[in-house]
XYZ file of C-alpha atoms in Angstrom:
771
model
C -24.359 -57.530 -16.754
C -23.534 -58.671 -20.323
C -26.277 -56.433 -21.726
C -24.777 -53.474 -19.894
C -21.347 -54.207 -21.369
C -22.846 -54.636 -24.843
C -24.698 -51.320 -24.656
C -21.621 -49.436 -23.421
C -19.448 -51.069 -26.064
C -21.827 -50.121 -28.855
C -21.637 -46.447 -27.809
C -17.823 -46.658 -27.937
C -17.868 -48.499 -31.277
C -16.057 -51.468 -29.700
C -16.691 -55.149 -29.299
C -17.899 -56.002 -25.826
C -15.191 -58.634 -25.454
C -12.501 -55.972 -25.906
C -13.799 -53.582 -23.253
C -12.431 -55.335 -20.162
C -8.943 -55.124 -21.731
C -9.340 -51.346 -22.057
C -10.036 -51.008 -18.359
C -7.230 -53.374 -17.469
C -4.671 -51.362 -19.450
C -6.089 -48.053 -18.160
C -5.772 -49.232 -14.598
C -2.270 -50.456 -15.268
C -1.296 -47.086 -16.756
C -2.666 -45.276 -13.738
C -0.760 -47.499 -11.352
C 2.436 -47.028 -13.351
C 2.011 -43.237 -13.346
C 1.753 -43.333 -9.579
C 5.249 -44.839 -9.538
C 6.735 -42.339 -12.020
C 9.019 -39.343 -11.338
C 5.866 -37.266 -10.892
C 4.809 -39.118 -7.793
C 5.909 -36.263 -5.489
C 4.280 -33.513 -7.584
C 1.386 -31.775 -5.860
C -2.041 -31.055 -7.229
C -2.371 -27.268 -7.481
C -4.722 -25.462 -5.195
C -6.659 -22.467 -6.407
C -4.393 -19.458 -6.792
C -4.372 -17.254 -3.674
C -6.002 -13.875 -3.960
C -3.509 -11.107 -4.642
C -3.217 -7.437 -5.588
C -1.913 -8.077 -9.079
C 1.530 -7.754 -10.600
C 2.455 -4.648 -8.584
C 1.223 -5.925 -5.237
C 3.926 -8.341 -4.092
C 6.530 -5.786 -3.026
C 8.479 -6.813 0.085
C 6.135 -9.737 0.695
C 7.225 -13.242 1.635
C 6.267 -15.992 -0.845
C 6.923 -19.482 -2.098
C 6.692 -20.166 -5.812
C 5.422 -23.163 -7.730
C 5.339 -23.640 -11.478
C 3.941 -26.005 -14.057
C 4.287 -26.362 -17.796
C 1.299 -25.031 -19.799
C -1.526 -27.538 -20.037
C -0.360 -29.549 -17.046
C -2.348 -29.829 -13.863
C 0.429 -30.519 -11.383
C 3.256 -28.335 -10.147
C 6.407 -28.325 -8.077
C 7.864 -25.646 -5.846
C 11.152 -23.832 -6.383
C 13.843 -24.944 -3.933
C 17.619 -25.050 -3.717
C 19.258 -27.670 -5.887
C 20.972 -30.593 -4.190
C 24.384 -28.927 -4.434
C 23.074 -25.673 -2.985
C 24.511 -23.735 -5.926
C 21.348 -23.456 -7.959
C 17.570 -23.732 -7.858
C 15.164 -26.278 -9.247
C 11.414 -26.790 -9.329
C 11.757 -29.921 -7.240
C 9.985 -29.476 -3.908
C 6.800 -31.399 -3.291
C 5.241 -28.820 -0.993
C 5.587 -25.292 0.300
C 7.242 -26.496 3.507
C 10.188 -27.758 1.459
C 10.320 -24.750 -0.850
C 12.470 -21.654 -0.786
C 10.854 -18.649 0.835
C 11.486 -15.466 -1.095
C 11.277 -11.819 -0.209
C 10.061 -10.180 -3.415
C 11.902 -6.883 -3.628
C 10.650 -4.470 -6.287
C 13.392 -3.525 -8.732
C 11.012 -1.569 -10.967
C 7.292 -1.597 -11.612
C 6.194 -5.263 -11.666
C 9.861 -6.311 -11.687
C 11.229 -8.238 -8.726
C 14.321 -9.657 -7.120
C 13.719 -13.029 -5.430
C 15.790 -13.102 -2.224
C 15.588 -16.353 -0.288
C 15.592 -17.012 3.438
C 19.346 -17.661 3.348
C 19.953 -14.298 1.626
C 20.577 -15.829 -1.797
C 19.230 -14.488 -5.095
C 17.330 -16.459 -7.740
C 19.377 -15.794 -10.895
C 19.281 -17.141 -14.424
C 22.552 -17.317 -16.350
C 22.803 -18.858 -19.807
C 19.498 -20.630 -19.249
C 20.542 -22.186 -15.926
C 19.103 -21.357 -12.496
C 21.853 -20.044 -10.208
C 21.823 -19.231 -6.500
C 23.967 -16.184 -5.650
C 24.798 -14.493 -2.371
C 25.962 -11.303 -4.109
C 25.129 -9.522 -7.318
C 27.306 -7.352 -9.469
C 25.838 -4.310 -11.193
C 26.508 -1.524 -13.646
C 28.184 0.345 -10.781
C 30.817 -2.275 -10.061
C 31.262 -3.346 -13.677
C 31.486 0.250 -14.966
C 29.159 -0.897 -17.715
C 26.057 1.188 -18.216
C 24.206 -1.689 -19.914
C 25.101 -4.401 -17.392
C 22.268 -6.473 -15.904
C 22.883 -9.154 -13.263
C 20.291 -11.732 -14.349
C 18.376 -11.499 -11.071
C 15.482 -9.257 -12.144
C 12.194 -10.880 -13.130
C 9.231 -9.132 -14.693
C 5.938 -10.453 -13.351
C 3.192 -10.832 -15.956
C -0.257 -12.384 -15.949
C -0.009 -15.854 -17.449
C -1.246 -16.172 -21.016
C -2.683 -19.551 -19.968
C -4.325 -18.702 -16.623
C -5.436 -15.197 -15.710
C -5.347 -16.057 -11.999
C -1.644 -16.941 -12.153
C 1.579 -15.508 -13.522
C 4.563 -15.930 -15.781
C 8.058 -14.539 -15.225
C 10.138 -12.797 -17.862
C 13.869 -12.582 -17.330
C 14.848 -8.918 -17.664
C 18.402 -9.542 -18.855
C 17.607 -12.014 -21.634
C 13.993 -11.160 -22.367
C 13.176 -14.877 -22.119
C 10.482 -16.555 -20.057
C 10.799 -18.873 -17.086
C 10.060 -22.557 -17.606
C 10.267 -25.330 -15.042
C 13.713 -26.203 -16.322
C 15.212 -23.007 -17.708
C 14.218 -20.222 -20.085
C 12.320 -20.020 -23.368
C 11.817 -17.382 -26.030
C 8.089 -18.127 -26.273
C 5.463 -16.751 -23.908
C 3.264 -19.692 -24.903
C 5.859 -22.042 -23.407
C 6.319 -20.014 -20.197
C 5.685 -21.845 -16.953
C 2.462 -21.019 -15.158
C 3.554 -19.653 -11.788
C 1.700 -19.332 -8.512
C 2.962 -17.256 -5.582
C 1.864 -18.355 -2.106
C 2.127 -16.141 0.995
C 4.700 -17.505 3.440
C 6.563 -16.643 6.623
C 10.171 -16.673 7.685
C 11.751 -14.676 4.865
C 14.982 -12.716 5.082
C 14.762 -8.943 5.349
C 16.042 -7.282 2.195
C 18.845 -4.752 2.869
C 17.447 -1.218 3.033
C 17.766 2.017 4.983
C 15.073 2.883 7.472
C 12.991 6.057 7.471
C 12.922 6.272 11.279
C 9.465 7.780 11.458
C 6.000 6.561 12.360
C 2.765 8.005 11.065
C 1.116 8.876 7.799
C 0.616 12.049 5.828
C -2.913 13.421 5.732
C -3.724 15.702 2.784
C -4.184 19.260 3.995
C -4.585 22.831 2.787
C -4.643 26.223 4.412
C -8.063 27.689 5.085
C -7.617 30.139 2.191
C -7.084 27.248 -0.248
C -3.302 27.593 -0.422
C -1.357 24.368 -0.680
C 0.403 23.304 2.509
C 4.076 22.512 2.627
C 7.683 23.505 2.109
C 9.458 24.127 -1.191
C 13.065 23.142 -1.781
C 13.813 25.517 -4.654
C 17.214 24.129 -5.594
C 18.152 20.466 -5.471
C 20.316 17.928 -7.282
C 18.961 14.497 -6.477
C 20.973 12.512 -9.015
C 24.343 14.220 -9.391
C 25.940 10.771 -9.666
C 24.678 10.610 -13.256
C 26.645 13.760 -14.044
C 30.436 13.868 -14.361
C 30.589 10.815 -16.628
C 28.250 8.717 -14.487
C 30.781 6.751 -12.449
C 32.003 7.869 -9.038
C 33.356 11.402 -9.270
C 30.174 12.188 -7.382
C 29.490 9.001 -5.446
C 26.206 7.378 -4.516
C 22.732 7.406 -5.996
C 19.273 8.279 -4.736
C 18.265 4.745 -5.737
C 19.419 1.654 -7.570
C 17.256 -1.149 -8.979
C 19.225 -3.647 -6.862
C 18.900 -1.625 -3.676
C 21.028 0.269 -1.198
C 24.075 -1.998 -1.487
C 24.464 -0.774 -5.053
C 23.155 2.758 -4.562
C 25.449 3.602 -1.638
C 28.409 1.197 -1.609
C 31.934 2.036 -0.544
C 33.421 4.788 -2.688
C 36.903 3.236 -2.601
C 36.764 1.885 -6.155
C 36.262 5.493 -7.316
C 37.825 7.688 -4.643
C 40.640 5.204 -3.851
C 41.916 4.208 -0.429
C 41.500 6.970 2.141
C 39.489 8.928 -0.438
C 42.699 10.277 -1.930
C 41.483 10.240 -5.547
C 38.562 12.478 -4.622
C 40.304 15.628 -5.814
C 37.003 17.348 -6.559
C 35.802 16.870 -2.995
C 39.197 17.850 -1.647
C 39.073 21.122 -3.566
C 35.552 22.023 -2.493
C 35.517 20.743 1.080
C 38.565 22.793 2.094
C 36.669 26.007 1.332
C 38.659 29.126 2.127
C 41.354 26.940 3.730
C 42.220 25.299 0.408
C 45.940 24.739 -0.020
C 46.510 25.595 -3.688
C 49.871 23.852 -3.777
C 48.340 20.669 -2.368
C 45.580 20.816 -4.973
C 48.030 21.301 -7.842
C 50.118 18.434 -6.515
C 47.001 16.314 -6.444
C 46.163 17.196 -10.046
C 49.626 16.093 -11.138
C 49.806 12.904 -9.066
C 46.125 11.956 -9.090
C 46.057 11.722 -5.294
C 45.677 14.116 -2.384
C 48.904 14.530 -0.392
C 47.477 12.723 2.635
C 44.375 11.041 4.069
C 41.202 12.629 2.698
C 38.183 10.690 3.961
C 36.905 7.274 4.976
C 35.328 5.408 2.088
C 32.907 2.968 3.740
C 29.338 3.097 2.475
C 26.490 0.765 3.374
C 26.234 -0.423 6.077
C 29.062 1.329 7.977
C 28.850 4.892 6.582
C 31.851 5.960 8.653
C 32.268 9.484 7.215
C 29.392 10.051 4.836
C 26.669 11.119 4.257
C 27.623 14.502 5.646
C 26.128 17.349 3.649
C 27.860 19.858 5.891
C 31.416 18.879 4.987
C 31.442 16.143 2.321
C 30.445 17.517 -1.074
C 31.001 14.484 -3.311
C 28.775 11.904 -1.608
C 25.048 11.346 -1.944
C 22.835 13.175 0.574
C 19.413 12.515 -0.970
C 18.820 8.767 -0.976
C 15.137 8.170 -1.530
C 14.362 7.029 2.033
C 16.015 10.228 3.289
C 13.831 12.236 0.911
C 10.805 10.370 2.229
C 11.740 11.397 5.770
C 11.885 15.039 4.646
C 8.535 14.606 2.905
C 7.047 13.233 6.119
C 8.387 16.371 7.811
C 6.539 18.722 5.463
C 8.503 18.929 2.194
C 5.976 19.076 -0.647
C 7.737 20.641 -3.649
C 11.264 20.129 -4.996
C 12.984 21.613 -8.011
C 15.295 18.913 -9.345
C 18.103 20.437 -11.385
C 20.242 18.293 -13.670
C 23.813 19.416 -13.065
C 27.325 18.397 -14.038
C 30.683 19.884 -14.976
C 32.512 18.758 -18.103
C 35.891 20.230 -17.133
C 36.021 18.551 -13.733
C 34.964 15.300 -15.369
C 37.667 15.565 -18.050
C 40.310 16.483 -15.494
C 39.710 13.403 -13.355
C 38.931 10.995 -16.195
C 41.595 12.184 -18.632
C 44.298 11.874 -15.989
C 43.082 8.343 -15.109
C 42.389 9.529 -11.580
C 38.805 8.275 -11.742
C 36.815 6.243 -14.298
C 33.725 7.290 -16.230
C 30.927 5.290 -17.852
C 29.993 7.722 -20.624
C 30.816 11.105 -22.093
C 31.737 14.072 -19.906
C 29.574 16.306 -22.130
C 27.155 18.396 -20.065
C 24.048 17.676 -22.122
C 24.724 13.930 -22.143
C 24.582 14.111 -18.359
C 21.487 16.320 -18.407
C 19.625 13.831 -20.586
C 20.628 10.955 -18.360
C 19.625 12.767 -15.165
C 16.203 13.618 -16.585
C 15.729 9.977 -17.575
C 16.864 8.706 -14.185
C 14.606 11.135 -12.327
C 11.674 9.525 -14.100
C 13.126 6.106 -13.279
C 13.295 7.172 -9.636
C 9.605 8.067 -9.784
C 8.911 4.570 -11.158
C 11.099 2.976 -8.493
C 9.270 4.730 -5.672
C 5.940 3.811 -7.268
C 7.128 0.206 -7.304
C 7.975 0.322 -3.583
C 4.567 1.837 -2.809
C 2.526 -0.714 -4.769
C 2.078 0.432 -8.351
C 1.909 3.248 -10.913
C 0.893 6.562 -9.380
C 0.963 5.265 -5.808
C 4.281 6.798 -4.842
C 4.728 10.037 -2.919
C 7.311 11.348 -5.468
C 5.473 12.817 -8.490
C 7.035 14.666 -11.431
C 4.831 17.540 -12.561
C 4.877 19.758 -15.632
C 2.448 22.508 -14.644
C 1.419 24.351 -11.498
C -2.031 22.776 -11.846
C -0.489 19.308 -11.674
C 1.640 20.386 -8.734
C -1.399 21.665 -6.826
C -3.222 18.406 -7.391
C -0.250 16.322 -6.245
C 0.363 18.409 -3.130
C -3.313 18.485 -2.211
C -3.278 14.678 -2.410
C -0.591 14.725 0.269
C 2.284 13.854 -2.075
C 5.464 15.645 -3.147
C 5.677 17.418 -6.505
C 8.964 17.405 -8.448
C 9.784 20.054 -11.070
C 12.560 19.362 -13.590
C 15.256 21.952 -14.223
C 18.716 22.382 -15.771
C 21.721 24.033 -14.141
C 24.891 23.536 -16.149
C 27.584 25.609 -17.842
C 27.275 24.356 -21.421
C 23.502 24.681 -21.732
C 22.342 23.173 -25.046
C 26.039 22.755 -26.029
C 26.194 26.511 -26.624
C 29.906 27.038 -25.946
C 31.802 30.301 -26.020
C 34.712 28.367 -27.543
C 33.128 25.426 -29.368
C 35.114 22.186 -29.456
C 36.465 20.938 -32.767
C 33.705 20.136 -35.209
C 31.096 22.345 -33.561
C 29.816 25.798 -34.429
C 28.469 28.487 -32.137
C 24.763 28.149 -31.438
C 22.227 30.092 -33.462
C 18.775 31.353 -32.540
C 17.299 28.402 -34.409
C 19.400 26.028 -32.303
C 18.046 27.642 -29.144
C 14.432 27.366 -30.287
C 14.860 23.700 -31.190
C 16.530 22.859 -27.888
C 13.954 24.718 -25.819
C 11.203 22.824 -27.622
C 13.035 19.526 -27.076
C 13.573 20.001 -23.367
C 10.126 21.443 -22.774
C 8.786 18.233 -24.312
C 10.988 16.278 -21.882
C 9.278 18.049 -19.008
C 11.895 20.675 -18.128
C 10.320 23.848 -16.803
C 13.181 25.634 -14.971
C 16.447 26.809 -16.559
C 19.643 28.629 -15.599
C 21.015 30.459 -18.674
C 24.568 30.032 -17.359
C 26.339 28.273 -14.519
C 30.055 28.391 -13.704
C 31.802 29.012 -17.010
C 31.473 31.428 -19.914
C 29.052 30.149 -22.553
C 27.274 31.442 -25.637
C 24.621 33.178 -23.541
C 26.622 34.951 -20.868
C 29.867 35.256 -19.022
C 30.173 32.683 -16.248
C 28.930 33.413 -12.755
C 32.268 34.817 -11.530
C 32.881 32.133 -8.931
C 36.454 32.308 -7.709
C 39.056 29.708 -6.704
C 39.204 26.490 -8.710
C 36.416 27.758 -10.994
C 38.797 30.438 -12.310
C 41.048 27.632 -13.525
C 38.073 25.715 -14.910
C 36.919 28.693 -16.966
C 40.414 29.085 -18.415
C 40.393 25.430 -19.488
C 36.834 25.666 -20.831
C 37.395 28.738 -22.986
C 41.106 29.181 -23.616
C 40.716 32.735 -22.304
C 42.307 34.312 -19.273
C 39.950 35.398 -16.509
C 37.948 38.499 -17.308
C 37.693 40.315 -13.960
C 37.645 44.099 -13.552
C 36.979 46.501 -10.693
C 34.517 48.683 -12.610
C 31.345 46.903 -11.495
C 27.596 47.621 -11.470
C 26.181 48.400 -8.053
C 24.027 45.312 -7.870
C 24.097 42.397 -5.408
C 25.622 39.123 -6.550
C 26.026 35.671 -5.060
C 29.266 34.745 -6.818
C 30.562 37.685 -8.891
C 32.232 39.702 -6.174
C 35.334 40.058 -4.034
C 38.954 39.044 -4.461
C 40.338 37.097 -7.407
C 42.299 34.078 -6.216
C 44.535 33.457 -9.245
C 45.718 36.956 -10.078
C 48.230 35.716 -12.643
C 45.412 34.127 -14.598
C 43.482 37.396 -14.949
C 43.612 39.223 -18.278
C 40.484 41.305 -18.956
C 39.344 41.636 -22.568
C 36.917 44.060 -24.169
C 35.661 41.668 -26.833
C 33.937 38.721 -25.181
C 34.013 36.788 -28.487
C 37.691 37.412 -29.222
C 39.665 34.412 -30.402
C 41.046 32.466 -27.432
C 44.719 33.009 -26.644
C 45.354 29.426 -25.631
C 44.525 26.082 -27.237
C 43.041 23.864 -24.550
C 41.469 21.365 -26.959
C 43.742 18.536 -25.790
C 42.627 18.808 -22.178
C 40.139 15.935 -22.289
C 42.806 13.469 -23.422
C 45.772 14.861 -21.500
C 44.742 17.254 -18.731
C 48.098 17.455 -16.952
C 50.107 17.840 -20.141
C 47.766 20.510 -21.484
C 47.949 22.477 -18.241
C 51.672 22.070 -17.735
C 52.731 25.012 -19.891
C 50.362 27.344 -18.035
C 51.117 26.466 -14.417
C 53.178 29.617 -14.006
C 50.056 31.763 -14.357
C 48.665 30.132 -11.205
C 51.468 31.520 -9.063
C 50.632 35.210 -9.351
C 48.867 35.463 -6.004
C 45.395 36.909 -5.357
C 43.973 40.261 -6.445
C 42.319 42.014 -3.544
C 39.240 44.151 -4.074
C 35.695 43.924 -5.361
C 36.097 42.425 -8.822
C 33.399 41.338 -11.271
C 33.120 39.805 -14.723
C 33.773 42.212 -17.606
C 30.980 40.843 -19.792
C 27.231 40.350 -19.644
C 24.436 38.803 -21.648
C 25.250 38.140 -25.286
C 22.635 38.812 -27.999
C 21.936 35.068 -27.963
C 21.553 35.259 -24.191
C 18.920 37.944 -24.510
C 17.175 35.840 -27.145
C 17.198 32.863 -24.769
C 15.552 34.872 -21.995
C 12.917 36.177 -24.422
C 12.139 32.627 -25.539
C 11.980 31.354 -21.951
C 9.473 34.086 -21.152
C 7.324 33.279 -24.213
C 7.084 29.672 -23.026
C 6.171 30.625 -19.474
C 9.237 28.822 -18.163
C 10.839 29.561 -14.805
C 14.043 31.588 -15.165
C 16.786 31.159 -12.567
C 19.052 34.204 -12.396
C 21.454 33.797 -9.465
C 24.300 32.424 -11.603
C 24.252 35.463 -13.863
C 27.301 37.655 -13.231
C 26.629 41.261 -12.330
C 26.457 42.729 -15.839
C 24.266 39.869 -17.066
C 22.043 40.096 -14.008
C 21.573 43.830 -14.507
C 20.486 43.409 -18.145
C 18.311 40.352 -17.433
C 16.536 42.227 -14.662
C 15.801 45.089 -17.034
C 14.182 42.601 -19.403
C 12.165 41.029 -16.591
C 10.938 44.395 -15.346
C 9.988 45.507 -18.858
C 7.839 42.400 -19.254
C 6.591 42.195 -15.636
C 7.981 38.677 -15.544
C 8.964 36.909 -12.306
C 12.171 34.962 -11.743
C 13.838 32.821 -9.103
C 16.885 33.574 -6.986
C 17.372 30.146 -5.469
C 20.833 30.982 -4.175
C 19.360 33.753 -2.053
C 19.687 36.969 -4.082
C 16.432 38.943 -4.074
C 18.044 42.092 -5.516
C 17.235 44.119 -2.412
C 13.592 43.113 -2.633
C 13.110 44.014 -6.308
C 12.710 40.334 -7.202
C 9.619 40.187 -4.988
C 8.107 43.194 -6.754
C 7.981 41.036 -9.900
C 6.335 38.148 -8.057
C 9.589 36.208 -7.925
C 10.863 33.954 -5.168
C 14.181 33.422 -3.437
C 15.284 31.349 -0.452
C 16.385 31.817 3.144
C 18.543 30.081 5.740
C 17.984 29.739 9.441
C 20.774 31.128 11.578
C 23.227 28.350 12.354
C 23.409 29.166 16.069
C 21.091 30.436 18.737
C 21.751 33.597 20.704
C 21.166 32.850 24.408
C 20.368 36.518 24.985
C 17.795 36.578 22.158
C 15.958 33.244 21.940
C 13.567 32.745 19.076
C 15.594 34.751 16.570
C 17.091 32.005 14.381
C 14.399 32.812 11.807
C 15.371 36.492 11.520
C 16.415 36.048 7.898
C 13.007 34.577 7.077
C 11.142 37.395 8.800
C 13.259 40.062 7.078
C 12.444 38.550 3.712
C 8.757 38.244 4.509
C 8.729 41.948 5.371
C 10.227 42.715 1.942
C 7.665 40.486 0.235
C 4.750 42.096 2.031
C 6.106 45.575 1.262
C 6.133 44.541 -2.422
C 2.536 43.313 -2.187
C 3.562 39.670 -2.612
C 2.447 36.423 -1.061
C 4.191 36.049 2.339
C 6.187 32.877 1.829
C 9.803 31.797 1.413
C 11.345 28.342 1.215
C 14.696 26.646 1.254
C 17.427 26.250 -1.368
C 19.817 23.792 0.244
C 21.519 22.931 -3.062
C 22.252 19.439 -1.739
C 24.536 17.358 -3.972
C 25.497 20.682 -5.527
C 28.714 21.285 -3.579
C 27.181 24.013 -1.446
C 27.424 22.684 2.101
C 24.588 22.480 4.620
C 23.793 23.627 8.186
C 26.489 22.502 10.605
C 26.150 21.215 14.176
C 25.512 23.475 17.154
C 27.097 21.114 19.672
C 30.210 19.014 20.076
C 33.778 19.280 18.871
C 32.699 20.300 15.366
C 30.233 22.969 16.453
C 29.982 25.968 14.140
C 28.931 28.159 17.062
C 31.187 30.442 19.070
C 28.915 30.568 22.120
C 27.570 27.656 24.221
C 24.284 26.331 22.884
C 21.172 25.062 24.634
C 18.050 23.014 23.838
C 19.342 20.205 21.618
C 16.997 18.007 19.620
C 15.759 15.038 21.655
C 13.784 11.967 20.600
C 11.104 11.136 19.875
C 9.563 14.334 18.570
C 6.528 15.096 16.428
C 6.470 16.749 13.026
C 5.268 20.332 12.635
C 1.885 18.990 11.499
C 1.711 16.562 14.423
C 1.033 13.580 12.129
C 4.443 11.893 12.233
C 6.739 10.938 15.096
C 10.456 10.894 14.372
C 12.997 8.670 16.082
C 16.791 8.825 15.958
C 17.923 8.726 12.331
C 20.076 5.786 11.307
C 22.050 5.057 8.166
C 22.856 1.365 8.240
C 24.932 0.690 11.343
C 25.461 4.373 12.120
C 23.194 6.574 14.211
C 23.383 10.213 13.149
C 23.393 12.798 15.919
C 21.945 15.974 14.454
C 23.180 17.958 17.435
C 26.851 17.080 16.893
C 26.863 16.282 13.139
C 24.408 18.784 11.729
C 22.343 18.435 8.573
C 23.897 15.203 7.299
C 21.288 14.542 4.607
C 17.909 15.795 3.383
C 16.148 13.509 5.863
C 17.339 15.759 8.690
C 14.864 18.448 7.633
C 12.477 17.522 10.488
C 15.384 17.911 12.943
C 16.249 21.341 11.546
C 12.687 22.543 12.062
C 12.487 20.977 15.532
C 15.811 22.627 16.411
C 14.596 26.155 15.686
C 11.290 25.460 17.439
C 13.276 24.384 20.493
C 15.039 27.743 20.338
C 11.755 29.589 20.631
C 10.730 30.161 17.004
C 6.951 29.912 17.084
C 4.684 27.964 14.776
C 3.227 31.281 13.661
C 6.721 32.463 12.760
C 7.156 29.332 10.632
C 3.870 29.793 8.793
C 5.595 31.464 5.772
C 7.869 28.427 5.432
C 4.916 26.055 5.216
C 3.301 28.393 2.686
C 6.426 28.383 0.528
C 5.178 25.699 -1.884
C 2.194 27.958 -2.558
C 4.520 30.929 -3.068
C 6.530 29.034 -5.684
C 3.397 27.911 -7.518
C 2.096 31.480 -7.666
C 5.388 32.589 -9.212
C 5.123 29.753 -11.748
C 1.510 30.611 -12.541
C 2.425 34.235 -13.161
C 5.252 33.095 -15.461
C 2.760 31.152 -17.564
C 0.272 33.998 -17.545
C 2.882 36.509 -18.663
C 4.243 34.057 -21.237
C 0.813 33.720 -22.808
C 0.443 37.487 -22.906
C 3.884 37.967 -24.475
C 3.229 35.234 -26.999
C -0.093 36.686 -28.070
C 1.506 40.131 -28.434
C 3.884 38.859 -31.150
């Protein structure tokens, strides 16, 4: 035994007599460590298999963590006072169970079984039942401290580290650190018994199978005219209320609108003006502008989960109708292509913000809103990818060419095309604000290049108000007043009009006292409206008398057309192969633009329904149709008459027999109303309501009654409340006797749009090479 000790001691360089002391002290140290504060730490098991940083969405997990270089870990659990969290639990049974809700790609909210969030504030772990957000704080940069970016650990590739989104710091077992090297090594273990994160249901079962027509055409419906994210227009607060998504979920995307629209919705003057339609009481509107409130109750304000009044696309213009789960329901029903137009209105924004009627988060400038909407559309794509498990996995795909769109649609996903529809395109004003000059051709070239690079492929040269490219679209009512404020000019309506169809530039003039036609479009403005943004009521006060002149009856139109810069814009759009939207051109502008299109054999889009008596189809252009709102008991199966009439025009022009929708949701355009009940839009009794469940047109998906939070929507008595009611609309006309063969052109409409786009590119290349 002594020889063994001597040999071992020699290898250690120690005297044999000292060796027993080493073992004594080592044993003592081990026994002491067993009595230390680490006694209830657990030895880590091997990390569970997982799908990587994107793969934890909506799963239920416990979390343990250990400092780098350590072999033992503790689980995250509520602190003793219940107000915070600590890595203190000895095992998973004692740990908090978290639903990991994706806030962005590889970014999660940790929501425990008692519906509390894991938050870090000033380096401390906090347990919160509610989060604030940029919406409630009216702070565009606000972050709540609850979002955690999941990364692969720099110390263990089978485990993770968490980076706090708000601070940029890394999670440790006791707080946060600036250094990734000091970040805790985290393991996530599958668990059960988690809380369900608040979200709206899709109310459909089944999956999309990629499909094409036998001739190779893509299968699916096009929505030619949409505004998914109008909430980021109008100063980005609540003038238009509710978003298609929010990183913190539905409670922040679709909350009550009361903080913006006030109690009873009485600060929602914009909605009040639009929702009254032809029944608008001008005196009540003017009173509202002065006081900042409608004269009486306007609408209920409750959002998630009650949704008492909204969404209601049929009769509520200032509330979101395209939340992403509603879009998914439409996609499951056959929607495969959407044109997403950035839209806003600087004058409406300045009116409500400058009078302190409603707040804003950033500038009312049109192009500020356009930039933000483009950015947020890409963020929405990321958000949906995050919910579906990672980059590229979502069904919502932004495309920049018809080739990309074909690929996306043939994969069974939905292609999104970016567009712009706003009055002050590229800040090219008719009456530039102080410090700005009128746009030049060079300005137009630079802006087209900039926005093409951003992915924009569809453009309206003009929207509601006069700009540097064209007179405004001629829309009447409150838009007459808006154009006066925008330009400092009286209205420019005359009765000597081109014989050409128009969506907006026609009919009576509502504010006759505001009309004062001028021969020189670029004449100096008669009125200085430059103070409107700061003092809307005061600036308008001296001109109120002009609003009392009564209407002008007759067929009036705008007394101006395309400017030289407007013609240059259209030429440049054609050279780039971009899609030109022409339905907001007033009659004189439309007439000249159509001449240019015909000369160059270039197609265009009439997404508000004007096909110029079929001439648009002769160019390879596309328009849109509506189903009849009501069935005719004596003529069942005729609610698609408008579609069939248009298909006949297309075929007569030698075009591809297809036509899609242009609902213009979130664009203040209304939507199909109900056929049944007290609010029916039909004059005759209706039959064959939608019943549940029913199958999609393709037969792949079964739809159940649509719910929004606590509210069940009855399509029969409420109509097309949001985009997710598209399957109901199609089922409704099928119930009325419209055959699947009759609907074939609708499901070919995505193909029809892509063919128009392809011809635009082809003609653009030819025009460019001819220079």
